[in-house]
């Protein structure tokens, strides 16, 4: 089905053409017609399947069809669990809605507190936000929820995982009642927790579910290597040299310490890389992502903070240097490649510490990942070792002689302290 077959406003069709979207993906084909009828939707949709465009198109249609009421309060709200996902949704919204005149404002922590505050005061149509800072502005009465007529909760399962559910419930209670707004909920799984949220805050939501065989996006060639932990970097370096068109590579690890070690090894072996982890300041994270998108950084070493919400075109390879502890994170990680119908490769390493999660991942996928034992030609053992960072010497502070403690006298029998018989007793 083509987008031109839908009854969409001309200004929105121009944005869809600018984004070079022609055919609807399965989740779009199932959810957009329902949304255009004004129905609430609870959709199971994996990353890379086009869900962002689905709910943005529905929101734009609703706002364009209804005249703006008096005032400058927001008319639509999109909630997302991470800053990266907020930024990505806003970028997609700016592209799709560039001819509509609808104003979009991202709200998230770490940057531009006063700038975001002033933007809300000036008036916006759509807010895309993480919960924390939005609640902060709301409690200060910077804006009002009174005119919100459309709500989207994206990555609802991740909201639960990251502990945002209390904040989300607080916001839902402050919004107009569900019969006066349209609500769309998107989640990787429609778990009982997610559906409880739908039953409580949505108006007879229509369920949209993707078949299990569609859990991972089409176009991803997956392969898994069984390798010892000590040989993983040699295998990684060997495969990077052998893989054709490995122009933009995301490498996932489970810990920040492992990310920093791997980044140092890549750099000392003349591969441009950077680390993306949860504790990096937001401005630096955005700068790293921009460099990765532009190609000045070709290898991005990331923890699971980057597995959702980051859309970088033409990621050629995703490498699971560590298998993730959560089976759903595997799907989100490999979903960074083969986006919007493109092709990509996902390479995973199963070592002696992470191989135990493999059956769970394969059960979730619904098939066994093609696996292999690497041969000698796959390894590159002649690589440079990264030098450990030098620790700064700890300088002892000089102790004031007047504050030195005198040694305590022993109180044991035979000692020289009070109660002891001292040397005279020994004689």
Coordinates of C-alpha atoms in Angstrom, one line a residue:
X1 CA 0.0 0.0 0.0
X2 CA 1.3 3.5 -0.9
X3 CA 1.0 6.6 1.2
X4 CA -0.7 8.3 -1.7
X5 CA -3.6 5.9 -1.3
X6 CA -4.4 7.3 2.2
X7 CA -6.6 10.3 2.6
X8 CA -3.8 12.6 3.9
X9 CA -3.4 16.4 3.8
X10 CA -1.4 17.7 0.9
X11 CA 1.1 19.4 3.1
X12 CA 1.8 16.2 5.0
X13 CA 2.2 14.2 1.7
X14 CA 4.9 16.7 0.7
X15 CA 6.8 15.9 3.9
X16 CA 6.3 12.1 3.3
X17 CA 7.7 12.6 -0.2
X18 CA 10.7 14.6 1.2
X19 CA 11.4 11.6 3.5
X20 CA 11.3 9.4 0.4
X21 CA 8.6 7.1 1.9
X22 CA 6.5 5.3 -0.7
X23 CA 5.1 2.1 0.7
X24 CA 3.7 1.5 4.2
X25 CA 5.4 -1.0 6.5
X26 CA 3.3 -3.7 8.1
X27 CA 2.9 -1.8 11.4
X28 CA 2.0 1.4 9.5
X29 CA -0.5 -0.4 7.3
X30 CA -2.3 -1.8 10.4
X31 CA -2.1 1.2 12.7
X32 CA -2.4 4.4 10.5
X33 CA -6.0 3.6 9.2
X34 CA -7.2 2.9 12.8
X35 CA -5.5 6.1 14.0
X36 CA -7.1 8.2 11.2
X37 CA -10.5 6.9 12.5
X38 CA -9.6 8.4 15.9
X39 CA -9.2 5.1 17.7
X40 CA -6.7 4.4 20.5
X41 CA -4.0 1.9 19.6
X42 CA -1.8 -0.5 21.6
X43 CA 0.8 -1.7 19.1
X44 CA 3.6 -4.3 19.4
X45 CA 6.3 -2.9 17.1
X46 CA 10.0 -3.5 17.1
X47 CA 12.7 -0.9 16.3
X48 CA 13.3 -0.1 12.6
X49 CA 9.7 -1.1 11.5
X50 CA 8.4 2.4 10.9
X51 CA 6.4 3.0 14.1
X52 CA 7.7 6.6 14.5
X53 CA 6.4 7.6 11.2
X54 CA 3.1 5.8 11.9
X55 CA 2.3 7.8 15.0
X56 CA 3.7 11.1 13.7
X57 CA 1.5 10.9 10.6
X58 CA -1.5 10.2 12.8
X59 CA -0.8 13.2 15.0
X60 CA -0.2 15.6 12.1
X61 CA -3.5 14.5 10.5
X62 CA -5.4 15.1 13.7
X63 CA -3.9 18.5 14.4
X64 CA -4.4 19.7 10.8
X65 CA -8.0 18.5 10.7
X66 CA -8.9 20.3 13.9
X67 CA -8.6 24.1 14.2
X68 CA -6.3 25.3 16.9
X69 CA -8.1 26.5 20.0
X70 CA -7.2 29.8 21.6
X71 CA -4.0 29.9 23.7
X72 CA -0.5 28.5 23.2
X73 CA -0.7 25.2 25.1
X74 CA 0.6 22.0 23.5
X75 CA -1.9 19.9 21.6
X76 CA 0.0 16.7 21.4
X77 CA 2.5 14.9 23.6
X78 CA 5.0 12.1 22.8
X79 CA 6.7 10.4 25.7
X80 CA 9.9 8.5 25.2
X81 CA 12.3 6.8 27.7
X82 CA 15.7 8.2 26.4
X83 CA 17.1 11.5 25.3
X84 CA 18.4 10.0 22.1
X85 CA 15.0 8.7 21.2
X86 CA 13.5 12.1 21.8
X87 CA 16.0 13.7 19.5
X88 CA 15.4 11.1 16.8
X89 CA 11.6 11.5 17.0
X90 CA 11.9 15.3 16.7
X91 CA 14.2 15.0 13.6
X92 CA 11.6 12.7 11.9
X93 CA 8.8 15.0 12.9
X94 CA 10.6 18.1 11.5
X95 CA 11.1 16.3 8.2
X96 CA 7.6 15.0 7.9
X97 CA 5.9 18.2 9.1
X98 CA 8.1 20.8 7.5
X99 CA 5.3 22.0 5.2
X100 CA 2.5 21.9 7.9
X101 CA 3.5 24.9 10.1
X102 CA 3.2 22.7 13.2
X103 CA 5.8 23.5 15.9
X104 CA 7.7 20.7 17.6
X105 CA 9.7 21.0 20.8
X106 CA 12.0 18.5 22.4
X107 CA 12.1 18.4 26.2
X108 CA 14.9 16.5 28.0
X109 CA 17.5 16.9 30.7
X110 CA 21.1 17.8 30.4
X111 CA 20.9 20.8 28.0
X112 CA 19.3 24.2 27.4
X113 CA 17.1 24.4 30.6
X114 CA 16.1 28.1 30.1
X115 CA 15.9 27.7 26.3
X116 CA 13.4 24.9 26.5
X117 CA 11.5 26.7 29.2
X118 CA 11.1 29.8 27.1
X119 CA 10.0 27.7 24.1
X120 CA 7.2 26.2 26.1
X121 CA 6.2 29.7 27.2
X122 CA 6.2 30.9 23.6
X123 CA 3.9 28.1 22.6
X124 CA 4.3 24.8 20.8
X125 CA 2.0 22.3 19.1
X126 CA 3.8 19.0 19.8
X127 CA 6.0 18.2 22.8
X128 CA 8.4 15.2 22.6
X129 CA 9.9 14.5 26.0
X130 CA 11.4 12.3 28.6
X131 CA 9.3 12.4 31.8
X132 CA 11.7 14.1 34.3
X133 CA 12.2 17.6 33.0
X134 CA 8.6 17.8 31.6
X135 CA 7.2 17.2 35.1
X136 CA 9.6 19.9 36.4
X137 CA 8.2 22.5 33.9
X138 CA 4.6 21.4 34.5
X139 CA 5.0 21.8 38.3
X140 CA 6.3 25.3 37.7
X141 CA 3.2 26.0 35.6
X142 CA 5.3 26.9 32.5
X143 CA 2.6 25.3 30.3
X144 CA -0.7 23.4 30.6
X145 CA -2.0 20.0 29.5
X146 CA -5.6 21.3 29.1
X147 CA -5.5 21.3 25.3
X148 CA -3.7 18.0 24.7
X149 CA -5.8 16.0 22.3
X150 CA -3.2 13.3 21.2
X151 CA -0.8 11.3 23.4
X152 CA 1.9 8.8 22.3
X153 CA 3.8 6.5 24.7
X154 CA 6.8 5.1 22.7
X155 CA 8.9 2.2 24.0
X156 CA 6.4 1.6 26.9
X157 CA 8.3 -1.6 28.0
X158 CA 11.5 0.5 28.3
X159 CA 9.6 3.0 30.5
X160 CA 9.0 0.1 32.9
X161 CA 12.6 -1.1 32.7
X162 CA 14.1 2.4 33.4
X163 CA 11.8 3.1 36.3
X164 CA 9.8 5.8 34.7
X165 CA 6.4 4.2 35.3
X166 CA 5.5 6.4 38.3
X167 CA 6.4 9.6 36.4
X168 CA 4.4 8.4 33.5
X169 CA 1.3 7.6 35.6
X170 CA 1.6 11.1 37.2
X171 CA 1.5 12.7 33.8
X172 CA -1.4 10.5 32.6
X173 CA -3.5 11.7 35.5
X174 CA -2.8 15.3 34.7
X175 CA -3.9 15.0 31.1
X176 CA -7.5 15.4 29.9
X177 CA -9.5 12.2 30.4
X178 CA -9.0 9.4 27.9
X179 CA -12.4 10.0 26.2
X180 CA -11.2 13.5 25.3
X181 CA -7.9 12.5 23.7
X182 CA -6.5 9.9 21.4
X183 CA -3.8 7.7 22.8
X184 CA -1.3 5.5 21.0
X185 CA 1.0 3.1 22.8
X186 CA 3.9 1.4 21.2
X187 CA 6.0 -1.3 22.8
X188 CA 8.4 -4.1 21.8
X189 CA 6.1 -6.5 23.8
X190 CA 2.5 -6.1 24.9
X191 CA 3.3 -7.5 28.3
X192 CA 0.6 -7.7 31.1
X193 CA 2.3 -4.6 32.6
X194 CA 2.0 -2.6 29.4
X195 CA -1.6 -3.8 28.8
X196 CA -2.6 -2.8 32.3
X197 CA -1.5 0.7 31.4
X198 CA -3.6 0.6 28.3
X199 CA -6.7 -0.7 30.2
X200 CA -6.3 2.1 32.8
X201 CA -5.6 5.1 30.7
X202 CA -6.9 4.3 27.1
X203 CA -10.3 4.1 25.5
X204 CA -10.9 0.6 24.3
X205 CA -7.5 0.4 22.6
X206 CA -7.2 -1.6 19.3
X207 CA -4.4 -4.1 19.5
X208 CA -1.9 -4.2 16.6
X209 CA 0.6 -7.1 16.9
X210 CA 3.4 -8.2 14.6
X211 CA 3.8 -11.9 14.0
X212 CA 6.7 -13.6 16.0
X213 CA 8.6 -14.3 12.8
X214 CA 8.8 -10.5 12.2
X215 CA 10.5 -9.9 15.6
X216 CA 13.7 -8.9 13.9
X217 CA 13.7 -6.6 10.9
X218 CA 14.1 -8.0 7.4
X219 CA 17.4 -7.5 5.6
X220 CA 19.6 -8.3 8.6
X221 CA 22.1 -11.1 7.9
X222 CA 22.9 -12.6 11.3
X223 CA 25.9 -14.8 12.3
X224 CA 27.3 -15.9 15.6
X225 CA 30.8 -17.0 16.5
X226 CA 31.7 -19.2 19.5
X227 CA 35.0 -17.7 20.8
X228 CA 36.9 -17.5 24.1
X229 CA 36.9 -14.2 25.9
X230 CA 40.7 -13.9 25.6
X231 CA 40.5 -14.2 21.8
X232 CA 37.5 -11.9 21.2
X233 CA 39.5 -8.8 20.2
X234 CA 41.7 -10.7 17.8
X235 CA 38.6 -12.1 16.2
X236 CA 36.9 -8.6 16.1
X237 CA 40.0 -7.1 14.4
X238 CA 40.3 -9.9 11.9
X239 CA 36.6 -9.7 10.9
X240 CA 36.7 -5.9 10.6
X241 CA 39.6 -6.3 8.1
X242 CA 37.8 -9.1 6.2
X243 CA 34.3 -7.7 6.2
X244 CA 33.5 -5.8 3.0
X245 CA 31.9 -2.4 3.2
X246 CA 32.3 -2.1 7.0
X247 CA 32.0 1.7 6.8
X248 CA 29.8 2.4 9.8
X249 CA 30.0 -0.1 12.7
X250 CA 28.2 -0.2 16.0
X251 CA 29.9 -2.5 18.6
X252 CA 27.8 -3.3 21.7
X253 CA 29.2 -4.3 25.1
X254 CA 27.6 -4.8 28.5
X255 CA 29.6 -2.5 30.7
X256 CA 31.1 0.9 30.6
X257 CA 34.6 -0.5 31.6
X258 CA 34.5 -2.9 28.8
X259 CA 33.5 -0.1 26.4
X260 CA 36.5 2.0 27.4
X261 CA 38.9 -0.9 27.1
X262 CA 37.6 -1.8 23.6
X263 CA 37.7 1.9 22.5
X264 CA 41.3 2.2 23.6
X265 CA 42.3 -1.0 21.7
X266 CA 40.5 0.2 18.5
X267 CA 42.1 3.6 18.6
X268 CA 45.7 2.3 19.1
X269 CA 45.1 0.0 16.1
X270 CA 44.2 3.0 13.9
X271 CA 40.4 2.6 13.9
X272 CA 38.5 5.8 14.6
X273 CA 36.1 5.1 17.5
X274 CA 34.3 6.7 20.4
X275 CA 32.3 5.4 23.4
X276 CA 28.6 6.1 24.0
X277 CA 27.5 5.2 27.6
X278 CA 24.9 6.4 30.0
X279 CA 27.1 8.7 32.1
X280 CA 28.5 10.8 29.2
X281 CA 27.1 14.4 29.2
X282 CA 24.3 15.0 26.8
X283 CA 26.1 17.5 24.7
X284 CA 29.0 15.2 24.2
X285 CA 26.7 12.3 23.4
X286 CA 25.0 14.4 20.7
X287 CA 28.4 15.5 19.3
X288 CA 29.6 11.9 19.1
X289 CA 26.5 10.9 17.3
X290 CA 26.9 13.7 14.8
X291 CA 30.4 12.6 14.1
X292 CA 29.3 9.1 13.7
X293 CA 26.6 10.1 11.2
X294 CA 29.0 12.3 9.3
X295 CA 31.6 9.5 9.1
X296 CA 34.5 11.1 11.0
X297 CA 34.0 8.3 13.6
X298 CA 33.5 4.9 11.9
X299 CA 33.2 2.7 15.0
X300 CA 30.9 3.4 17.9
X301 CA 31.3 1.4 21.0
X302 CA 28.1 1.5 23.0
X303 CA 26.3 0.1 26.0
X304 CA 22.6 -0.6 25.8
X305 CA 21.8 3.1 26.3
X306 CA 22.3 3.3 22.5
X307 CA 20.3 0.2 21.5
X308 CA 17.1 2.1 21.4
X309 CA 16.2 5.5 19.9
X310 CA 19.2 6.0 17.7
X311 CA 18.6 6.1 14.0
X312 CA 21.8 6.5 12.0
X313 CA 21.4 5.9 8.3
X314 CA 23.6 3.3 6.6
X315 CA 25.0 1.5 9.7
X316 CA 26.5 -1.4 7.8
X317 CA 27.4 -3.7 10.7
X318 CA 26.3 -4.3 14.3
X319 CA 28.6 -6.4 16.4
X320 CA 27.5 -7.9 19.7
X321 CA 31.0 -8.0 21.3
X322 CA 29.1 -9.2 24.4
X323 CA 25.8 -11.0 24.1
X324 CA 23.2 -8.9 26.0
X325 CA 21.7 -10.1 29.3
X326 CA 18.1 -9.3 28.0
X327 CA 16.9 -11.1 24.9
X328 CA 14.9 -8.1 23.8
X329 CA 18.0 -6.0 23.9
X330 CA 19.5 -8.3 21.2
X331 CA 16.7 -7.3 18.8
X332 CA 17.0 -3.6 19.6
X333 CA 20.8 -3.7 19.1
X334 CA 20.7 -5.4 15.7
X335 CA 17.9 -3.1 14.7
X336 CA 20.4 -0.3 14.4
X337 CA 21.3 -1.7 10.9
X338 CA 19.0 -2.6 8.0
X339 CA 16.7 0.3 8.7
X340 CA 14.1 1.5 6.3
X341 CA 14.5 -1.5 4.0
X342 CA 18.3 -1.3 3.8
X343 CA 20.5 -4.4 4.2
X344 CA 23.0 -4.9 7.1
X345 CA 25.0 -7.5 9.0
X346 CA 24.8 -8.5 12.7
X347 CA 27.7 -10.4 14.1
X348 CA 27.6 -11.8 17.6
X349 CA 30.3 -13.3 19.9
X350 CA 29.3 -16.0 22.4
X351 CA 32.0 -16.5 24.9
X352 CA 32.2 -18.7 28.0
X353 CA 30.5 -16.0 30.2
X354 CA 27.6 -15.0 27.9
X355 CA 26.8 -18.1 25.9
X356 CA 24.2 -19.2 28.5
X357 CA 21.8 -16.4 27.3
X358 CA 21.9 -17.7 23.7
X359 CA 19.0 -20.2 24.0
X360 CA 16.7 -17.4 25.4
X361 CA 17.6 -15.1 22.6
X362 CA 17.0 -17.7 19.9
X363 CA 13.7 -18.7 21.5
X364 CA 12.6 -15.0 21.4
X365 CA 13.7 -14.8 17.7
X366 CA 11.9 -18.0 16.8
X367 CA 14.9 -19.5 15.1
X368 CA 18.6 -20.4 15.7
X369 CA 21.2 -17.8 14.7
X370 CA 23.5 -19.3 12.1
X371 CA 26.7 -20.0 14.1
X372 CA 30.3 -20.9 13.3
X373 CA 33.6 -21.6 15.0
X374 CA 36.2 -19.2 13.7
X375 CA 39.3 -20.5 11.9
X376 CA 42.8 -19.2 12.2
X377 CA 42.4 -16.9 9.2
X378 CA 39.6 -15.1 11.0
X379 CA 41.9 -13.8 13.7
X380 CA 44.4 -11.0 13.8
X381 CA 46.8 -11.7 16.7
X382 CA 49.4 -9.1 15.5
X383 CA 47.7 -6.1 17.0
X384 CA 48.9 -3.3 19.3
X385 CA 48.1 -3.5 23.0
X386 CA 46.7 -0.3 24.6
X387 CA 48.8 1.1 27.3
X388 CA 47.0 1.3 30.7
X389 CA 46.3 4.8 31.9
X390 CA 48.8 6.0 34.4
X391 CA 47.5 6.5 37.8
X392 CA 48.3 9.8 39.5
X393 CA 50.6 9.3 42.5
X394 CA 48.9 9.8 45.8
X395 CA 50.8 12.4 47.8
X396 CA 50.6 12.0 51.5
X397 CA 49.8 15.1 53.4
X398 CA 52.4 16.1 56.0
X399 CA 51.2 15.3 59.5
X400 CA 51.5 18.0 62.2
X401 CA 53.8 16.6 64.9
X402 CA 51.5 18.1 67.6
X403 CA 48.7 16.0 66.3
X404 CA 50.6 12.7 66.2
X405 CA 49.0 10.1 68.5
X406 CA 51.2 8.6 71.2
X407 CA 51.3 4.8 71.1
X408 CA 48.9 3.3 73.6
X409 CA 50.4 1.3 76.4
X410 CA 49.4 -2.4 76.6
X411 CA 46.9 -3.3 79.2
X412 CA 47.7 -7.0 79.1
X413 CA 49.4 -8.7 82.1
X414 CA 53.1 -8.4 81.8
X415 CA 52.8 -5.1 79.9
X416 CA 53.9 -1.7 81.1
X417 CA 50.5 -0.2 81.2
X418 CA 48.3 0.3 84.3
X419 CA 47.2 -3.0 85.8
X420 CA 50.2 -4.8 84.3
X421 CA 53.2 -5.9 86.3
X422 CA 55.7 -4.6 83.8
X423 CA 59.3 -5.7 83.8
X424 CA 59.6 -5.9 87.6
X425 CA 57.1 -8.7 87.7
X426 CA 59.1 -10.6 85.1
X427 CA 62.1 -10.3 87.4

